[in-house]
PDB file of C-alpha atoms in Angstrom:
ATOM      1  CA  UNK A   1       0.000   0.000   0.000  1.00 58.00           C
ATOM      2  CA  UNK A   2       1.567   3.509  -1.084  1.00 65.00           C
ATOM      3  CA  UNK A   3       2.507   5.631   1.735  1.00 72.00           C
ATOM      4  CA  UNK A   4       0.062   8.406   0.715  1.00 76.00           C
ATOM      5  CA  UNK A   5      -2.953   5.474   1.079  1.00 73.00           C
ATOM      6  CA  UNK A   6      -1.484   4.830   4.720  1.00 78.00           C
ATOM      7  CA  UNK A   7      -1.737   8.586   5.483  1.00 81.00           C
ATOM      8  CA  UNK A   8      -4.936   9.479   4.080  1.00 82.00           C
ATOM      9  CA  UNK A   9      -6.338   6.048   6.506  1.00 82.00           C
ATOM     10  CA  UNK A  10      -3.988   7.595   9.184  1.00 87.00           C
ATOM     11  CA  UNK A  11      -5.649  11.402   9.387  1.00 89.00           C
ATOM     12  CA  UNK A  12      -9.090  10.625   7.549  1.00 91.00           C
ATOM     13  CA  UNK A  13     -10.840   9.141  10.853  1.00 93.00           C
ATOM     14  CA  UNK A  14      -9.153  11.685  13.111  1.00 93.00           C
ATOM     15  CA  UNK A  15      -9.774  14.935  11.055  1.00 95.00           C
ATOM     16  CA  UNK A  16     -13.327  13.519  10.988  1.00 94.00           C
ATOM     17  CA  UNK A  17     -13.426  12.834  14.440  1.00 93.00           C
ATOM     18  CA  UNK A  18     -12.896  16.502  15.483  1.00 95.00           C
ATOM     19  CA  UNK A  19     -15.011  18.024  12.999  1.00 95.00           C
ATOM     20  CA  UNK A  20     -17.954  15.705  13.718  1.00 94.00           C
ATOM     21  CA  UNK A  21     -17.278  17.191  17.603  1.00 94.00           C
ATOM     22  CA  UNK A  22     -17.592  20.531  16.590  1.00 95.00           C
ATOM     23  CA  UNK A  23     -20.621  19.926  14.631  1.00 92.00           C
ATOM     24  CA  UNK A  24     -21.911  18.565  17.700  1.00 91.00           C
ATOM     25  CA  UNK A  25     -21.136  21.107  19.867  1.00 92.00           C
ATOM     26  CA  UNK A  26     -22.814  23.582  17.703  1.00 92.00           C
ATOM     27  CA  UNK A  27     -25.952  22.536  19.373  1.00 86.00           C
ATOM     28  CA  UNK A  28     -24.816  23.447  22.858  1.00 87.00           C
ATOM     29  CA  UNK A  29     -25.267  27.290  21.792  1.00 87.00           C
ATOM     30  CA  UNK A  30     -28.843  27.282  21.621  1.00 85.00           C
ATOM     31  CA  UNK A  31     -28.934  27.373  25.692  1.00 82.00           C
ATOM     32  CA  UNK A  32     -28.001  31.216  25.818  1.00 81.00           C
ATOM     33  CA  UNK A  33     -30.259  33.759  25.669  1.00 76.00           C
ATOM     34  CA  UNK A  34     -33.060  31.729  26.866  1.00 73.00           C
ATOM     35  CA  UNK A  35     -33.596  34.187  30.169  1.00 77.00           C
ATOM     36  CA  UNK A  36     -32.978  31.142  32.669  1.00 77.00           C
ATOM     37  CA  UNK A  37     -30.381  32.801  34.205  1.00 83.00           C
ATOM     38  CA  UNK A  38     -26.414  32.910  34.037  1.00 85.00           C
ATOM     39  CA  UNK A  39     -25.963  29.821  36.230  1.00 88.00           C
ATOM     40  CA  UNK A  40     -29.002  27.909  34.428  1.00 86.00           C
ATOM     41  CA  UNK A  41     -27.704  28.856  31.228  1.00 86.00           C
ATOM     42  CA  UNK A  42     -24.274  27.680  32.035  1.00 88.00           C
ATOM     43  CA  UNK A  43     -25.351  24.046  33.966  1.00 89.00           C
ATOM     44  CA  UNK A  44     -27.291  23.719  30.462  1.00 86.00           C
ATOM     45  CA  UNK A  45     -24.476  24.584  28.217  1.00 89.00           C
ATOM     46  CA  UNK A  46     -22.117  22.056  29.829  1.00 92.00           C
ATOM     47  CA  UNK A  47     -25.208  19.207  29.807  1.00 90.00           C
ATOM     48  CA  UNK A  48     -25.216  19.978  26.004  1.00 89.00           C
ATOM     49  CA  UNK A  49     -21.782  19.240  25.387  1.00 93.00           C
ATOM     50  CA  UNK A  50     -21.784  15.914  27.205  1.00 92.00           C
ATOM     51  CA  UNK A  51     -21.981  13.912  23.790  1.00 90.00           C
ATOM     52  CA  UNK A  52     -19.149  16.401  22.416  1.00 93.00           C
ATOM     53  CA  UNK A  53     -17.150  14.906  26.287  1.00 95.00           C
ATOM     54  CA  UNK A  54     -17.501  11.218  25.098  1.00 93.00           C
ATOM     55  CA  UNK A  55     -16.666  12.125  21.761  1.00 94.00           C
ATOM     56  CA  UNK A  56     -13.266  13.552  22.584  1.00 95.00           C
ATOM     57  CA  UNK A  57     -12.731  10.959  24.688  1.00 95.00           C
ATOM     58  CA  UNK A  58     -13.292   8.969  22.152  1.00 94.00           C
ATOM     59  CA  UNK A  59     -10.583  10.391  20.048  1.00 95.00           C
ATOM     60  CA  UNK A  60      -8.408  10.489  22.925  1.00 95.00           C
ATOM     61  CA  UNK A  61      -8.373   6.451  22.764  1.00 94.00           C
ATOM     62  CA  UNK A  62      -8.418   5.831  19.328  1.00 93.00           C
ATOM     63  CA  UNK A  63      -5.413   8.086  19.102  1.00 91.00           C
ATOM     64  CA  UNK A  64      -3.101   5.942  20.279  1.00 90.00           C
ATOM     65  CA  UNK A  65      -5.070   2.718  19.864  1.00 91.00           C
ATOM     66  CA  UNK A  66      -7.090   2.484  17.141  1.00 91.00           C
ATOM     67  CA  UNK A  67      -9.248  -0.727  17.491  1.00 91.00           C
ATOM     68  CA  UNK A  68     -10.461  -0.118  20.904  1.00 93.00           C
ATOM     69  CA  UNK A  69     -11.228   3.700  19.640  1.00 93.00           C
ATOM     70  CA  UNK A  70     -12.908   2.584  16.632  1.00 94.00           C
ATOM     71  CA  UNK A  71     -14.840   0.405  19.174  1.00 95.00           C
ATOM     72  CA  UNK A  72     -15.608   3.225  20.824  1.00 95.00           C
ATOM     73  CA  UNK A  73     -16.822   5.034  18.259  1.00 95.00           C
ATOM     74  CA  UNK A  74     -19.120   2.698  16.945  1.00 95.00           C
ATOM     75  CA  UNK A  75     -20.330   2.287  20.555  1.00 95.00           C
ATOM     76  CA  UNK A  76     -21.203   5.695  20.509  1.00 93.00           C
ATOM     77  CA  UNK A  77     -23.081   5.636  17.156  1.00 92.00           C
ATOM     78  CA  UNK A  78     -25.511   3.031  18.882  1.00 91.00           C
ATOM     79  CA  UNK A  79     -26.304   4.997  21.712  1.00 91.00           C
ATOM     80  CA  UNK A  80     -26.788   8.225  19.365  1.00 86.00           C
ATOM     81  CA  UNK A  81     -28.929   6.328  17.182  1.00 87.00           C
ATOM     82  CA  UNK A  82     -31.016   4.845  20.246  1.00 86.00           C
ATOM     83  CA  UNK A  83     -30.896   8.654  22.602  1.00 85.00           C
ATOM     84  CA  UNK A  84     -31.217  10.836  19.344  1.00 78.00           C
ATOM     85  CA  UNK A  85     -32.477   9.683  16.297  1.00 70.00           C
ATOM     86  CA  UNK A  86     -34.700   6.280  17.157  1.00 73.00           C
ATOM     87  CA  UNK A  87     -38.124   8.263  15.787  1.00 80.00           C
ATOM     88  CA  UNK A  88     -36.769  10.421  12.995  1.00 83.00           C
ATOM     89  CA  UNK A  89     -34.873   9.121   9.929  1.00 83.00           C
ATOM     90  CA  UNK A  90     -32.792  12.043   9.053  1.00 85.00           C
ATOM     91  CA  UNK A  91     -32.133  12.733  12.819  1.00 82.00           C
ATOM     92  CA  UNK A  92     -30.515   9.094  13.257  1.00 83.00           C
ATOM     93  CA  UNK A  93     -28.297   9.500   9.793  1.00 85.00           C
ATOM     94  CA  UNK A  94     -26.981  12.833  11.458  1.00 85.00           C
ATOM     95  CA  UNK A  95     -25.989  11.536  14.342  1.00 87.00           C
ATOM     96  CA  UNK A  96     -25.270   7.847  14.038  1.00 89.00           C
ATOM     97  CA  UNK A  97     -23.518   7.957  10.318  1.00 91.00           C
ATOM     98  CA  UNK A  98     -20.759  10.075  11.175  1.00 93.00           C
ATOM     99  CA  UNK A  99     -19.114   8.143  14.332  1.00 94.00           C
ATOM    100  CA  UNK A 100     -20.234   4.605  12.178  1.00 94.00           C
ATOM    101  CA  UNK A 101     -17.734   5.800   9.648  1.00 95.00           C
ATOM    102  CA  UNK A 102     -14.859   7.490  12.077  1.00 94.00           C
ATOM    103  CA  UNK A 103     -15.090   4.169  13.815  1.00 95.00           C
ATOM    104  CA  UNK A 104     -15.009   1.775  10.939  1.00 94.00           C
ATOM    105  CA  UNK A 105     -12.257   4.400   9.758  1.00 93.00           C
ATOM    106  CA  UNK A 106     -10.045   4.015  12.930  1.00 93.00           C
ATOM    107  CA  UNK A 107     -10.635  -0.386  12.399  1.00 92.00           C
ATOM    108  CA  UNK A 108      -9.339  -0.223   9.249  1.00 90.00           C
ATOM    109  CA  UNK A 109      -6.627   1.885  10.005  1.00 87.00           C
ATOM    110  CA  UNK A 110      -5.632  -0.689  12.477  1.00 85.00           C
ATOM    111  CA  UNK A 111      -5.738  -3.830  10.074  1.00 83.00           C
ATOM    112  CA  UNK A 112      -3.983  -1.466   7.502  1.00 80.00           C
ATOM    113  CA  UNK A 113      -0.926  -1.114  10.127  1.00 75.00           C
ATOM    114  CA  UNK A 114      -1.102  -4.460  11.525  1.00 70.00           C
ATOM    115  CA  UNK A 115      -0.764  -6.243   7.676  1.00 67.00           C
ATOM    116  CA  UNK A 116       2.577  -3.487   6.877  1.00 59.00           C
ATOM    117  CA  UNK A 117       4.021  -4.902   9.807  1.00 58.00           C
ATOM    118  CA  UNK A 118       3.736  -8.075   9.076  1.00 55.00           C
ATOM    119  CA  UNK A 119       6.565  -9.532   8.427  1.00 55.00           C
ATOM    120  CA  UNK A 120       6.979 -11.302   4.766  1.00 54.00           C
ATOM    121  CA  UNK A 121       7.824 -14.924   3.600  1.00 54.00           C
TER     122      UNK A 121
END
């Protein structure tokens, strides 16, 4: 496999990652301005980013061991497809597709590595 392959499977799942994190965290800012209060405003705000927590975390694992994080990942995609999206179509492709493909991205990036290192005969 051509080195540019490897790096394109390297950075692909983790580029992804991030962004889908900030596209998540997007709808954290709909809490201000709602005239709750500073303090109710704020507890909110951090509540809202809980799913942009785990999906960090996420990419804190998978970082440095892919499998596990892609694992992770796909883990997550269940329980954003069963918390988020289990009545609405377009809801569950939003927020299930993204981490089903970071994760399966992160897999194959481990098989990738694991058949280069393999030693030949």
């Amino acid at each position: 496999m051509s080195s540019t392959t490897r790096n394109v499977l390297y950075w692909s799942p983790r580029i992804l990652g991030l962004l889908y994190a900030v596209f998540i965290s997007l709808f954290a800012l709909d809490v201000w301005g709602t005239g709750a209060g500073f303090w109710a405003e704020l507890a909110a705000f951090i509540v809202h980013l809980l799913p942009t927590f785990l999906i960090l975390a996420a990419l804190i694992v998978a970082w440095s061991r892919p499998r596990l994080g892609g694992m992770l990942f796909l883990l997550l995609a269940t329980g954003f497809g069963l918390f988020f999206g289990w009545n609405e179509p377009a809801t569950l492709l939003l927020m299930a597709l993204p981490p089903t493909a970071t994760g399966l991205l992160f897999i194959a990036d481990e098989c990738v590595e694991r058949v280069a290192w393999r030693p030949r005969m």
